[in-house]
PDB file of C-alpha atoms in Angstrom:
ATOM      1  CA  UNK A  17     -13.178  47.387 -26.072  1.00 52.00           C
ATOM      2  CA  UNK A  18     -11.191  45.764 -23.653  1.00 56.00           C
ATOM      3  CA  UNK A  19      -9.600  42.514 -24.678  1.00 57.00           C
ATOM      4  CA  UNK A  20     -10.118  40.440 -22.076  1.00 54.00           C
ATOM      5  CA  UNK A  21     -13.692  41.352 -21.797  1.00 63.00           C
ATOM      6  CA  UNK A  22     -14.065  40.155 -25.381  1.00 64.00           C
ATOM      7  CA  UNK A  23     -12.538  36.538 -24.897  1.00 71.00           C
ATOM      8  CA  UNK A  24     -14.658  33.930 -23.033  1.00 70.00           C
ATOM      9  CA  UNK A  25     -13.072  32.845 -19.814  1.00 63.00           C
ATOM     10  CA  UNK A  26     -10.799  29.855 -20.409  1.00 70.00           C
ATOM     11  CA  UNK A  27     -13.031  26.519 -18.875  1.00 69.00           C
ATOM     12  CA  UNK A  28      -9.725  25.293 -16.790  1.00 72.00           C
ATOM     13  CA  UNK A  29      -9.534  28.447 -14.883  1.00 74.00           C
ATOM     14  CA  UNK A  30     -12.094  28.868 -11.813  1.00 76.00           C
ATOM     15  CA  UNK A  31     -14.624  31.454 -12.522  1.00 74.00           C
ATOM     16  CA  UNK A  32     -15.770  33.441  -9.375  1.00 76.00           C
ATOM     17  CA  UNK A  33     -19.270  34.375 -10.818  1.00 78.00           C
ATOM     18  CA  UNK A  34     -20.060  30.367 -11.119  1.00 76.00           C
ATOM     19  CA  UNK A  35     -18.455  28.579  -8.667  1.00 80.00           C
ATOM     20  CA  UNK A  36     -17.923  24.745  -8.859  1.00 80.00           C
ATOM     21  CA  UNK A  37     -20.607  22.748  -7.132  1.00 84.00           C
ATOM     22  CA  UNK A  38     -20.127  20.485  -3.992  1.00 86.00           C
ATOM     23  CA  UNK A  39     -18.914  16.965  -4.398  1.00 87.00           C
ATOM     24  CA  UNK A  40     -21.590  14.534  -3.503  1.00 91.00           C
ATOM     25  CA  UNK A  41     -20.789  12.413  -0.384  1.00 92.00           C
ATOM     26  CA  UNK A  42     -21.062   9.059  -2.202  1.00 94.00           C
ATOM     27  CA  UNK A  43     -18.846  10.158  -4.958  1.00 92.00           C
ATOM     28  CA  UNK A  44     -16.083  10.817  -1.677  1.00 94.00           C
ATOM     29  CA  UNK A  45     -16.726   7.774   0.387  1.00 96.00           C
ATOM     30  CA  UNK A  46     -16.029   5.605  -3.163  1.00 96.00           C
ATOM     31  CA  UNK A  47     -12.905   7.683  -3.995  1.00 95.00           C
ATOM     32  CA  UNK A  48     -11.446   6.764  -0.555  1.00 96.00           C
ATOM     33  CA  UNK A  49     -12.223   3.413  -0.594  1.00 96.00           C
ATOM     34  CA  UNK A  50     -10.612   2.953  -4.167  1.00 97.00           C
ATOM     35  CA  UNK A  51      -7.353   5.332  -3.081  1.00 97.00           C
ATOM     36  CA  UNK A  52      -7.292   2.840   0.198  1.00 97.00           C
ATOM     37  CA  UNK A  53      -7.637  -0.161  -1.781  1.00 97.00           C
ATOM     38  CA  UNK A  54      -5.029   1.169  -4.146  1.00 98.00           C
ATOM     39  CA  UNK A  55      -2.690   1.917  -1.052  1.00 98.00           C
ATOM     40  CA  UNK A  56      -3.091  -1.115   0.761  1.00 98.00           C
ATOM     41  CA  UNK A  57      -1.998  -3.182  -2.940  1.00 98.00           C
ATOM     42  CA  UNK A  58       1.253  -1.105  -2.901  1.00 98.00           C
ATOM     43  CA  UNK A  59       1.947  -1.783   1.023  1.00 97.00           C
ATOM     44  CA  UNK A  60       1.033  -5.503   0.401  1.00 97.00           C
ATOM     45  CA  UNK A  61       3.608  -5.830  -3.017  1.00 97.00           C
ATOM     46  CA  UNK A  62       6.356  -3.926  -1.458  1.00 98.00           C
ATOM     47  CA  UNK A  63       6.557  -5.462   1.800  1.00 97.00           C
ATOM     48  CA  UNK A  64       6.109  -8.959   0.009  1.00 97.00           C
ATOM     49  CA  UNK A  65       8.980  -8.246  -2.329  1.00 97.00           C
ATOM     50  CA  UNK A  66      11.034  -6.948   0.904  1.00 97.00           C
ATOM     51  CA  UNK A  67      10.557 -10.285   2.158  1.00 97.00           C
ATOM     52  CA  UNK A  68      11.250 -12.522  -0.601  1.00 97.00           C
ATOM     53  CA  UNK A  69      14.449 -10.309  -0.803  1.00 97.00           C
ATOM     54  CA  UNK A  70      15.529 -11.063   2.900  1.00 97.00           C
ATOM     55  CA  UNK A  71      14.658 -15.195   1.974  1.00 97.00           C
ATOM     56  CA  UNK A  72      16.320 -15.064  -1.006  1.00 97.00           C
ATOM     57  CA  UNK A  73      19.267 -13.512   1.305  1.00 97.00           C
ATOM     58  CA  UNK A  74      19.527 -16.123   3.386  1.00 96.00           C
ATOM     59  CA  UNK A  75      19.749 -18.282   0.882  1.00 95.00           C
ATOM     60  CA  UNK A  76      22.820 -16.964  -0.023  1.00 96.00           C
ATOM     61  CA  UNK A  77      24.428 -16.566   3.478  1.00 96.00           C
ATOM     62  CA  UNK A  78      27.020 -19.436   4.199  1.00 94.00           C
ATOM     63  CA  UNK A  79      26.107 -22.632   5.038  1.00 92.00           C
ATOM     64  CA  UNK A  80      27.634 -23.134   8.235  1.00 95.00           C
ATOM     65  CA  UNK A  81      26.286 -19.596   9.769  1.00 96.00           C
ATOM     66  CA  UNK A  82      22.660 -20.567  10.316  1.00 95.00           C
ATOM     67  CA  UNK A  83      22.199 -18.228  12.912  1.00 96.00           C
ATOM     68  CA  UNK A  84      22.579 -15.760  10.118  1.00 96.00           C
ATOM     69  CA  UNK A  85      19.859 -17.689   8.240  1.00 97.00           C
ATOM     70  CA  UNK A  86      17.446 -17.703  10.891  1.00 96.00           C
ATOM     71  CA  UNK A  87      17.953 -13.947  11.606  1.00 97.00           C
ATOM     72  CA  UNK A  88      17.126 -13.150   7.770  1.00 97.00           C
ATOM     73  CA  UNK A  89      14.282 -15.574   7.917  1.00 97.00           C
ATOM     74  CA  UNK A  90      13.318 -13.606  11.208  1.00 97.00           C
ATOM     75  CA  UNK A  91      13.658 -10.264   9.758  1.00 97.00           C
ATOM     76  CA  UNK A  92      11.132 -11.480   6.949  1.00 97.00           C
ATOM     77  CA  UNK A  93       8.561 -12.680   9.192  1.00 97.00           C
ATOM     78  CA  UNK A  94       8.455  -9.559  11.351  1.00 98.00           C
ATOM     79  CA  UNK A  95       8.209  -7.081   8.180  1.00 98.00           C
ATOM     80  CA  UNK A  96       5.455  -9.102   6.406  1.00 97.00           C
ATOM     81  CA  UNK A  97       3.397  -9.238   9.506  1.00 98.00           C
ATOM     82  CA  UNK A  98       3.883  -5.469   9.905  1.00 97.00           C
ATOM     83  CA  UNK A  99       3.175  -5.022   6.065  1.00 97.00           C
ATOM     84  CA  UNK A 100      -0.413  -7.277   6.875  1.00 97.00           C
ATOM     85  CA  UNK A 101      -1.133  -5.092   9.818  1.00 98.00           C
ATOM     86  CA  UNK A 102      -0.413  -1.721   8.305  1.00 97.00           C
ATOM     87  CA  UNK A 103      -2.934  -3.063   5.278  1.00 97.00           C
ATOM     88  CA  UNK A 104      -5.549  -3.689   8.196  1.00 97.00           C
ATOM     89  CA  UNK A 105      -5.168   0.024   9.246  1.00 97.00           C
ATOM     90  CA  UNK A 106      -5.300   1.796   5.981  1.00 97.00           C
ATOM     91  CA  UNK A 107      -8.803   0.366   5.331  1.00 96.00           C
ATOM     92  CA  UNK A 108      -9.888   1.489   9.057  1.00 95.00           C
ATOM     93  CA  UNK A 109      -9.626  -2.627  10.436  1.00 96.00           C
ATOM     94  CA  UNK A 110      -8.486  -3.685  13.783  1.00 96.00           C
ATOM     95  CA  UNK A 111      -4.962  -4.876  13.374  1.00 93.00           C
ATOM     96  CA  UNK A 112      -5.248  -7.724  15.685  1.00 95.00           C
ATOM     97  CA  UNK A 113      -6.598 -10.098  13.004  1.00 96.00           C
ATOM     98  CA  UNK A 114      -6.383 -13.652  12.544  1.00 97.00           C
ATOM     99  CA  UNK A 115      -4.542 -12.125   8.675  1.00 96.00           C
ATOM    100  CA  UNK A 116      -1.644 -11.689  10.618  1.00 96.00           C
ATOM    101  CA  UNK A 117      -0.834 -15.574  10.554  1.00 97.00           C
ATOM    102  CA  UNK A 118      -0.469 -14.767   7.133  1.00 96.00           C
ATOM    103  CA  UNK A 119       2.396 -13.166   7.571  1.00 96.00           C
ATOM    104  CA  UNK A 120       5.022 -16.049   9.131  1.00 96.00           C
ATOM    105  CA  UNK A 121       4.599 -17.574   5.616  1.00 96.00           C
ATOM    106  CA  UNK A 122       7.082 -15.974   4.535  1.00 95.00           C
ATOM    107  CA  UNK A 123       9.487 -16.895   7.786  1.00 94.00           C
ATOM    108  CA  UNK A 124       8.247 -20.579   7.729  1.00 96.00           C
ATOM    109  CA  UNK A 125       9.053 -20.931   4.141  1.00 96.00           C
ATOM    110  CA  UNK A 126      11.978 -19.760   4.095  1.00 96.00           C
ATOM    111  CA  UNK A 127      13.753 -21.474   7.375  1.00 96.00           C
ATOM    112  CA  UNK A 128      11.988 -24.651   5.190  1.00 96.00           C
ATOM    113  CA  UNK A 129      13.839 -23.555   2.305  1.00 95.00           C
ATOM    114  CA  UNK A 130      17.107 -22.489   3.675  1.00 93.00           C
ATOM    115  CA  UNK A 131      17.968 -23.852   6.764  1.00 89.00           C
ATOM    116  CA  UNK A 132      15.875 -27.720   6.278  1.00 87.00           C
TER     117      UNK A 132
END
């Protein structure tokens, strides 16, 4: 007898005489709206800490170059508000959205904190 007829077929490995069934539609739609929530939590925490980083920059920058400041204060605005609208697009949203003004928080806190 033929060894391989003898074992059963290991459960891991597909079996063409019973194939897997199909997924059911609700079981997609709340996978993708999980894996896009998931997404749009790592967009949001990176881009955040990227512009925390650029404040915390121009905190350090020299007093009397406030230009420089500004810029880095600039430079945090304009990546949080992309950050906010690339959230809005992963979960399918029009990324003209009043949630953008969430984004010069960073900016307006920061020429607060470093130029003021």
């Amino acid at each position: 007898m033929n060894q391989q007829q003898s074992l059963p077929r290991r459960r891991h490995l597909m079996d063409p005489n019973a194939p897997r069934k199909a997924p059911d539609p609700q079981d997609l739609e709340r996978l993708q709206r999980v894996q896009r929530r998931v997404m749009t939590v790592l967009v949001l925490t990176t881009i955040l800490h990227l512009a925390v980083g650029f404040v915390i920059a121009a905190d350090h920058v020299a007093a009397d170059r406030t230009d420089a400041r500004i810029g880095l204060n600039v430079i945090a605005t304009a990546f949080m508000v992309g950050g906010i609208a690339a959230a809005l697009l992963i979960n399918h949203r029009s990324w003209k959205s009043p949630w953008l003004l969430l984004g010069l928080l960073p900016g307006i806190v920061g020429i607060w904190w470093t130029v003021l």
